[in-house]
Short mmCIF file of C-alpha atoms in Angstrom, two decimals:
data_model
loop_
_atom_site.label_atom_id
_atom_site.label_comp_id
_atom_site.label_asym_id
_atom_site.label_seq_id
_atom_site.Cartn_x
_atom_site.Cartn_y
_atom_site.Cartn_z
CA MET A 1 128.01 48.05 162.84
CA SER A 2 128.99 47.96 159.21
CA THR A 3 128.86 44.73 157.26
CA PRO A 4 131.84 42.53 158.26
CA ALA A 5 134.49 42.28 155.55
CA GLY A 6 133.85 39.28 153.36
CA ALA A 7 130.29 38.74 154.61
CA ALA A 8 127.71 37.64 152.04
CA GLY A 9 130.40 37.50 149.39
CA LEU A 10 131.31 41.18 149.65
CA ILE A 11 134.79 42.19 148.57
CA PRO A 12 136.64 43.59 151.61
CA ILE A 13 138.29 47.01 151.54
CA ARG A 14 141.18 47.31 153.95
CA LEU A 15 143.13 50.16 155.52
CA ALA A 16 146.66 49.86 156.88
CA GLY A 17 147.10 49.89 160.63
CA PRO A 18 149.04 52.57 162.51
CA THR A 19 152.79 52.29 162.99
CA GLY A 20 153.24 53.71 166.49
CA PRO A 21 154.04 51.83 169.70
CA ALA A 22 150.57 52.06 171.27
CA PRO A 23 147.42 50.19 170.28
CA VAL A 24 144.50 52.49 169.58
CA GLY A 25 141.12 52.89 171.21
CA ALA A 26 138.17 55.11 170.34
CA VAL A 27 134.81 56.23 171.66
CA GLU A 28 131.97 58.02 169.88
CA LEU A 29 130.20 60.95 171.55
CA HIS A 30 126.90 62.62 170.69
CA LEU A 31 127.06 66.27 171.72
CA VAL A 32 124.27 68.88 171.67
CA ASP A 33 124.81 72.63 172.03
CA PRO A 34 121.58 74.18 173.39
CA SER A 35 123.03 77.68 172.97
CA ARG A 36 123.11 77.48 169.15
CA THR A 37 120.42 76.92 166.55
CA ASP A 38 121.40 74.73 163.64
CA PRO A 39 121.07 76.92 160.52
CA TRP A 40 119.89 73.96 158.45
CA SER A 41 117.45 72.21 160.82
CA GLY A 42 116.33 75.02 163.12
CA GLN A 43 116.95 72.72 166.10
CA PRO A 44 119.72 72.94 168.72
CA ARG A 45 123.02 72.23 166.99
CA GLU A 46 124.26 68.66 167.48
CA VAL A 47 127.43 66.95 166.33
CA MET A 48 128.95 63.49 166.37
CA VAL A 49 132.52 63.08 167.53
CA THR A 50 135.03 60.24 167.66
CA VAL A 51 137.75 60.47 170.31
CA THR A 52 140.72 58.29 169.29
CA TYR A 53 143.52 57.71 171.80
CA PRO A 54 146.43 55.46 172.80
CA ALA A 55 144.97 52.41 174.53
CA ALA A 56 146.32 50.26 177.34
CA ASP A 57 144.83 46.96 176.16
CA VAL A 58 142.64 46.14 173.15
CA ARG A 59 142.33 42.39 173.67
CA GLY A 60 138.77 41.12 173.22
CA ARG A 61 137.53 44.47 171.95
CA ALA A 62 135.59 44.92 168.72
CA MET A 63 137.07 47.37 166.25
CA LEU A 64 134.89 50.30 165.29
CA PRO A 65 133.57 50.24 161.72
CA TRP A 66 134.85 52.92 159.39
CA LEU A 67 131.21 54.01 159.08
CA PRO A 68 128.17 52.75 161.02
CA SER A 69 125.61 50.83 158.98
CA GLY A 70 123.18 53.67 158.20
CA ALA A 71 125.95 56.03 157.11
CA GLU A 72 127.51 53.23 155.05
CA ARG A 73 124.25 52.70 153.16
CA ALA A 74 123.97 56.43 152.52
CA LEU A 75 127.56 56.63 151.25
CA LYS A 76 127.08 53.66 148.93
CA ALA A 77 123.91 55.24 147.57
CA ARG A 78 126.03 58.18 146.40
CA PHE A 79 127.79 55.82 144.00
CA GLY A 80 124.61 54.44 142.48
CA GLY A 81 125.34 50.80 143.24
CA ALA A 82 128.93 50.79 141.92
CA VAL A 83 130.37 49.84 145.33
CA ASP A 84 127.46 47.82 146.73
CA GLY A 85 129.52 44.66 146.33
CA TYR A 86 132.23 45.94 148.68
CA ALA A 87 132.49 45.81 152.46
CA LEU A 88 133.78 49.11 153.84
CA PRO A 89 136.74 48.68 156.17
CA GLU A 90 136.88 48.27 159.87
CA THR A 91 139.24 50.59 161.68
CA HIS A 92 142.10 49.59 163.96
CA SER A 93 140.45 51.44 166.86
CA ALA A 94 139.15 49.25 169.67
CA ASP A 95 135.74 50.36 170.89
CA ARG A 96 136.03 51.95 174.36
CA ALA A 97 139.32 50.24 175.15
CA PRO A 98 140.91 51.39 178.44
CA VAL A 99 143.19 54.38 178.05
CA ARG A 100 146.98 54.14 178.27
CA PRO A 101 148.00 56.32 181.25
CA GLY A 102 149.51 59.72 180.63
CA ARG A 103 148.57 63.29 179.77
CA ARG A 104 148.21 63.69 176.01
CA PRO A 105 148.11 66.62 173.59
CA VAL A 106 144.73 66.99 171.91
CA LEU A 107 144.08 67.49 168.20
CA LEU A 108 140.75 68.59 166.72
CA HIS A 109 139.99 67.26 163.25
CA SER A 110 137.46 68.56 160.71
CA PRO A 111 136.81 66.62 157.45
CA GLY A 112 136.25 68.02 153.98
CA TYR A 113 132.96 69.22 152.55
CA ASN A 114 130.62 66.28 151.89
CA SER A 115 133.14 64.02 153.66
CA ASP A 116 132.92 62.18 156.96
CA ARG A 117 135.06 62.27 160.07
CA ALA A 118 136.11 58.68 159.29
CA PHE A 119 137.73 59.75 156.02
CA ASN A 120 141.01 60.60 157.78
CA THR A 121 141.18 57.44 159.88
CA LEU A 122 144.64 56.54 158.54
CA VAL A 123 146.14 59.79 159.84
CA ILE A 124 144.05 59.88 163.03
CA GLU A 125 145.00 56.37 164.13
CA GLU A 126 148.64 57.03 163.32
CA LEU A 127 148.64 60.10 165.56
CA ALA A 128 146.90 58.22 168.39
CA SER A 129 149.41 55.36 168.18
CA TRP A 130 152.16 57.92 168.79
CA GLY A 131 150.50 59.43 171.84
CA TYR A 132 147.95 62.01 170.69
CA VAL A 133 144.24 62.21 171.43
CA VAL A 134 142.45 63.07 168.19
CA VAL A 135 138.89 64.37 168.32
CA ALA A 136 137.27 64.09 164.89
CA VAL A 137 134.07 66.06 164.38
CA ASP A 138 131.26 65.53 161.90
CA HIS A 139 129.33 68.69 160.95
CA PRO A 140 125.74 67.65 160.09
CA TYR A 141 124.37 68.90 156.74
CA ASP A 142 127.91 69.96 155.70
CA SER A 143 129.67 66.63 156.25
CA GLY A 144 128.65 63.73 154.04
CA GLU A 145 126.76 61.20 156.16
CA VAL A 146 126.29 61.66 159.92
CA GLU A 147 124.63 58.84 161.86
CA PHE A 148 123.30 59.47 165.36
CA PRO A 149 122.78 56.89 168.11
CA ASP A 150 119.02 56.78 167.48
CA GLY A 151 119.66 55.70 163.88
CA ARG A 152 119.03 59.04 162.18
CA VAL A 153 121.35 59.69 159.25
CA ILE A 154 121.85 63.31 158.19
CA VAL A 155 123.28 63.64 154.71
CA ASN A 156 124.94 66.61 153.09
CA ARG A 157 122.69 69.48 152.11
CA PRO A 158 124.54 71.06 149.17
CA ASP A 159 125.32 74.75 149.53
CA ASP A 160 125.04 77.13 146.59
CA ALA A 161 128.83 77.25 146.11
CA SER A 162 128.88 81.02 146.61
CA HIS A 163 131.65 82.62 148.64
CA ASP A 164 129.13 83.81 151.24
CA ALA A 165 127.62 80.35 151.66
CA ARG A 166 131.02 78.76 152.09
CA THR A 167 132.08 81.45 154.55
CA ALA A 168 128.94 80.82 156.58
CA ALA A 169 129.48 77.05 156.55
CA VAL A 170 133.08 77.44 157.76
CA ALA A 171 131.86 79.72 160.56
CA VAL A 172 129.45 76.98 161.69
CA ARG A 173 132.28 74.47 161.64
CA ALA A 174 134.52 76.75 163.70
CA ALA A 175 131.72 77.17 166.25
CA ASP A 176 131.30 73.38 166.31
CA LEU A 177 135.00 72.95 167.07
CA ARG A 178 134.92 75.53 169.86
CA PHE A 179 131.88 73.81 171.37
CA VAL A 180 133.62 70.43 171.20
CA LEU A 181 136.65 71.91 172.93
CA ASP A 182 134.34 73.18 175.69
CA GLN A 183 132.90 69.67 176.06
CA LEU A 184 136.39 68.22 176.29
CA THR A 185 136.90 70.53 179.28
CA VAL A 186 133.80 68.96 180.86
CA LEU A 187 135.22 65.53 180.10
CA GLN A 188 138.61 66.39 181.56
CA ARG A 189 136.94 67.50 184.79
CA GLY A 190 135.22 64.16 185.22
CA GLY A 191 131.90 64.77 183.44
CA ASN A 192 130.29 62.83 180.62
CA PRO A 193 129.07 65.17 177.86
CA ASP A 194 127.57 62.36 175.76
CA VAL A 195 123.85 63.10 175.41
CA GLU A 196 122.91 59.46 175.93
CA GLY A 197 125.28 59.13 178.88
CA ARG A 198 126.95 56.08 177.39
CA PRO A 199 129.89 54.64 179.36
CA LEU A 200 133.28 56.20 178.73
CA PRO A 201 136.54 54.28 178.43
CA THR A 202 138.38 53.62 181.68
CA GLY A 203 140.98 56.31 182.24
CA LEU A 204 139.62 58.86 179.75
CA HIS A 205 139.08 61.43 182.49
CA GLY A 206 142.30 63.26 183.21
CA MET A 207 144.23 62.25 180.09
CA LEU A 208 143.51 65.36 178.01
CA ASP A 209 146.20 68.03 178.13
CA LEU A 210 144.12 71.02 177.07
CA THR A 211 147.13 73.32 177.31
CA ARG A 212 148.44 71.59 174.15
CA VAL A 213 145.64 71.73 171.58
CA GLY A 214 146.04 71.67 167.79
CA ALA A 215 143.61 71.56 164.87
CA PHE A 216 143.90 70.07 161.40
CA GLY A 217 141.58 69.37 158.54
CA HIS A 218 141.27 68.54 154.89
CA SER A 219 139.72 70.92 152.34
CA ARG A 220 136.87 72.78 154.09
CA GLY A 221 138.07 71.19 157.31
CA GLY A 222 141.40 72.94 156.80
CA ALA A 223 139.54 76.23 156.52
CA ALA A 224 137.72 75.39 159.75
CA SER A 225 141.05 74.70 161.47
CA ALA A 226 142.34 78.16 160.54
CA ALA A 227 139.03 79.77 161.49
CA VAL A 228 138.88 78.19 164.94
CA MET A 229 142.47 79.26 165.64
CA TYR A 230 141.53 82.84 164.82
CA LEU A 231 138.58 82.68 167.23
CA ASP A 232 140.04 80.64 170.06
CA GLU A 233 143.51 81.05 171.54
CA ARG A 234 143.25 77.62 173.18
CA VAL A 235 144.20 76.19 169.78
CA ARG A 236 147.96 76.59 169.60
CA ALA A 237 148.83 75.20 166.14
CA GLY A 238 147.02 74.20 162.97
CA ILE A 239 147.20 72.56 159.55
CA ASP A 240 145.20 73.12 156.38
CA LEU A 241 145.46 70.19 153.98
CA ASP A 242 144.60 71.59 150.55
CA GLY A 243 141.67 73.79 151.51
CA ALA A 244 140.65 77.29 150.42
CA LEU A 245 140.26 79.65 153.37
CA TYR A 246 137.23 81.70 154.41
CA GLY A 247 136.27 84.34 156.94
CA PRO A 248 138.20 87.00 158.85
CA VAL A 249 141.29 84.82 159.29
CA VAL A 250 142.10 85.41 155.60
CA GLU A 251 142.67 89.14 156.14
CA HIS A 252 143.94 89.00 159.71
CA GLY A 253 146.16 85.91 159.70
CA LEU A 254 147.36 84.12 162.84
CA ASP A 255 149.97 84.64 165.54
CA ARG A 256 150.52 80.91 166.16
CA PRO A 257 152.18 78.20 164.05
CA PHE A 258 150.37 77.10 160.91
CA LEU A 259 151.15 74.67 158.09
CA LEU A 260 149.65 74.79 154.60
CA MET A 261 149.97 71.73 152.39
CA ASP A 262 148.69 71.54 148.83
CA THR A 263 149.05 69.80 145.47
CA ALA A 264 150.24 71.07 142.11
CA VAL A 265 146.61 70.87 140.99
CA HIS A 266 145.63 73.38 143.68
CA ASP A 267 148.87 75.47 143.81
CA GLY A 268 147.44 77.50 146.67
CA LEU A 269 149.88 80.41 146.86
CA ASN A 270 149.53 81.11 143.13
CA GLN A 271 146.04 79.96 142.18
CA ASP A 272 143.90 80.26 145.33
CA GLY A 273 142.91 83.84 146.09
CA SER A 274 142.53 83.16 149.81
CA TRP A 275 146.02 81.84 150.46
CA PRO A 276 148.33 84.84 149.67
CA PRO A 277 146.61 87.37 151.99
CA PHE A 278 146.46 84.78 154.78
CA TRP A 279 150.09 83.81 154.19
CA ALA A 280 151.21 87.44 154.34
CA ARG A 281 149.68 87.84 157.80
CA LEU A 282 151.10 84.76 159.50
CA SER A 283 153.43 86.15 162.15
CA ASP A 284 154.64 82.92 163.81
CA TRP A 285 156.16 79.76 162.33
CA HIS A 286 154.56 79.03 158.95
CA ARG A 287 155.34 76.89 155.97
CA CYS A 288 153.80 75.71 152.71
CA LEU A 289 154.55 72.16 151.57
CA ARG A 290 153.31 70.15 148.61
CA LEU A 291 152.51 66.48 148.08
CA ALA A 292 153.98 65.55 144.68
CA ASP A 293 151.95 63.77 141.98
CA ALA A 294 148.86 64.11 144.15
CA ASP A 295 145.33 65.34 143.76
CA HIS A 296 142.89 66.69 146.32
CA ASN A 297 141.86 63.47 148.11
CA CYS A 298 145.38 62.12 148.56
CA PHE A 299 145.31 63.63 152.06
CA THR A 300 142.51 61.24 153.07
CA ASP A 301 141.71 57.52 153.27
CA ILE A 302 140.26 57.81 149.77
CA VAL A 303 143.75 57.48 148.30
CA ALA A 304 144.08 54.03 149.93
CA ILE A 305 140.55 52.95 149.04
CA ALA A 306 140.78 54.01 145.37
CA PRO A 307 142.98 51.11 144.17
CA GLN A 308 140.55 48.64 145.77
CA VAL A 309 137.38 49.76 143.95
CA PRO A 310 136.31 49.61 140.28
CA GLU A 311 138.06 51.84 137.77
CA SER A 312 134.75 53.59 137.04
CA VAL A 313 134.70 54.78 140.65
CA ARG A 314 138.44 55.32 141.00
CA LYS A 315 138.62 57.88 138.22
CA THR A 316 136.13 60.12 140.08
CA LEU A 317 138.06 60.18 143.36
CA GLN A 318 140.78 62.82 142.72
CA VAL A 319 143.80 60.81 143.86
CA GLY A 320 146.46 61.71 141.30
CA THR A 321 149.26 59.34 140.30
CA ILE A 322 151.20 59.05 143.57
CA PRO A 323 151.23 55.44 144.84
CA ALA A 324 148.67 55.12 147.62
CA HIS A 325 151.06 53.76 150.24
CA ARG A 326 153.49 56.62 149.60
CA ALA A 327 150.76 59.23 149.95
CA VAL A 328 149.58 57.70 153.22
CA ALA A 329 153.10 57.50 154.66
CA ALA A 330 154.00 61.06 153.63
CA VAL A 331 150.85 62.69 154.97
CA ARG A 332 150.99 60.74 158.23
CA ALA A 333 154.63 61.72 158.75
CA THR A 334 154.14 65.39 157.89
CA VAL A 335 151.16 65.92 160.18
CA ARG A 336 152.90 64.16 163.07
CA ALA A 337 156.17 66.03 162.52
CA PHE A 338 154.38 69.38 162.65
CA PHE A 339 152.52 68.65 165.88
CA ASP A 340 155.57 66.99 167.44
CA LEU A 341 157.46 70.22 166.80
CA GLN A 342 154.76 72.67 167.82
CA LEU A 343 153.03 70.88 170.72
CA ARG A 344 155.78 68.62 172.03
CA GLY A 345 158.88 70.69 171.30
CA ARG A 346 160.48 67.87 169.34
CA PRO A 347 162.49 69.30 166.43
CA GLY A 348 163.88 65.93 165.30
CA ALA A 349 161.63 65.67 162.24
CA GLY A 350 162.26 69.25 161.17
CA HIS A 351 163.99 68.23 157.95
CA LEU A 352 160.69 66.75 156.76
CA LEU A 353 159.03 70.12 157.31
CA TRP A 354 161.69 71.65 155.05
CA GLY A 355 160.77 69.23 152.26
CA ALA A 356 164.23 67.72 152.56
CA SER A 357 163.58 64.21 153.85
CA PRO A 358 165.12 61.37 151.79
CA ARG A 359 162.58 59.07 153.42
CA TYR A 360 159.66 61.14 152.12
CA PRO A 361 160.75 62.66 148.80
CA GLU A 362 157.08 63.21 147.89
CA VAL A 363 156.96 66.12 150.35
CA HIS A 364 158.21 69.29 148.62
CA TYR A 365 159.06 72.66 150.16
CA ILE A 366 157.19 75.60 148.59
CA ALA A 367 157.62 78.56 150.95
CA GLY A 368 158.11 79.62 154.55
#
């Protein structure tokens, strides 16, 4: 567990809870793919996953930490002591809470380069509170800090920033997501894919509607979401939050719905060489939206954490000038509106996807 907020005089960092009607539960899974060799370690590829879902009852349950203790120490070390006096947040996800009955659409989530699967907790918990199962995947050596049940912490191994290296890393991520989707099929059929065989939440078997699968990610995770859609038709809709694209999907596009969302800093359709060819080859529903007054990390929990940490740290976090609570609300609403439309056939929030919502004026229409 991470250090409890306020313990030993630490300054607590807090994240807003979800707004949906259901409380939220979560379970962590350790998955190993014996069919693939990890290109960084030479061992069978392994990933850590958090499955977040609508819960039936969270009373008496501990909330999962935003990061486990070893990963928290590794993250703080990145900042050279500047945030050692702060307690990282707990989530609003009750550990292994029983599942609220019902068949739920499933969303795969991939974080940004050198980021962790926890970094989009605000969006993930929001989606779960409105009835989705969100499966967030850490990609060891490419993610930031990945802690395994035996206490090992794998930190990011920087790539050489070349196009080929990034393309290769995105391909590994896409393979990770396909493997996780395979393991969710095992789970749905009553198996337990967790390597340690740890108990699963009551009711988790049978709740996954694997005919309604989406994928979304931030930065490199957005590239992975597009890449896995190109490779695997089980993924019916996807979102790229401010990420350059890599691999064959750039030249071939997609035949299923896809949403691009950027910032003026990125200006993907004009300044990112990967977006125009991809855009030109999207043959189903597609749109490009923009988050106003934002910078790259406004699509993540970092935008909410930034105002709570020292100015010396805040200015390095790429959060723009948009108020944190407005960024969180707009991104949560946009991601949910897209998947409600594409996986649930609910067009009610369509005006938001046109950048025409008076409730979320920060969301601007660019193209599509």
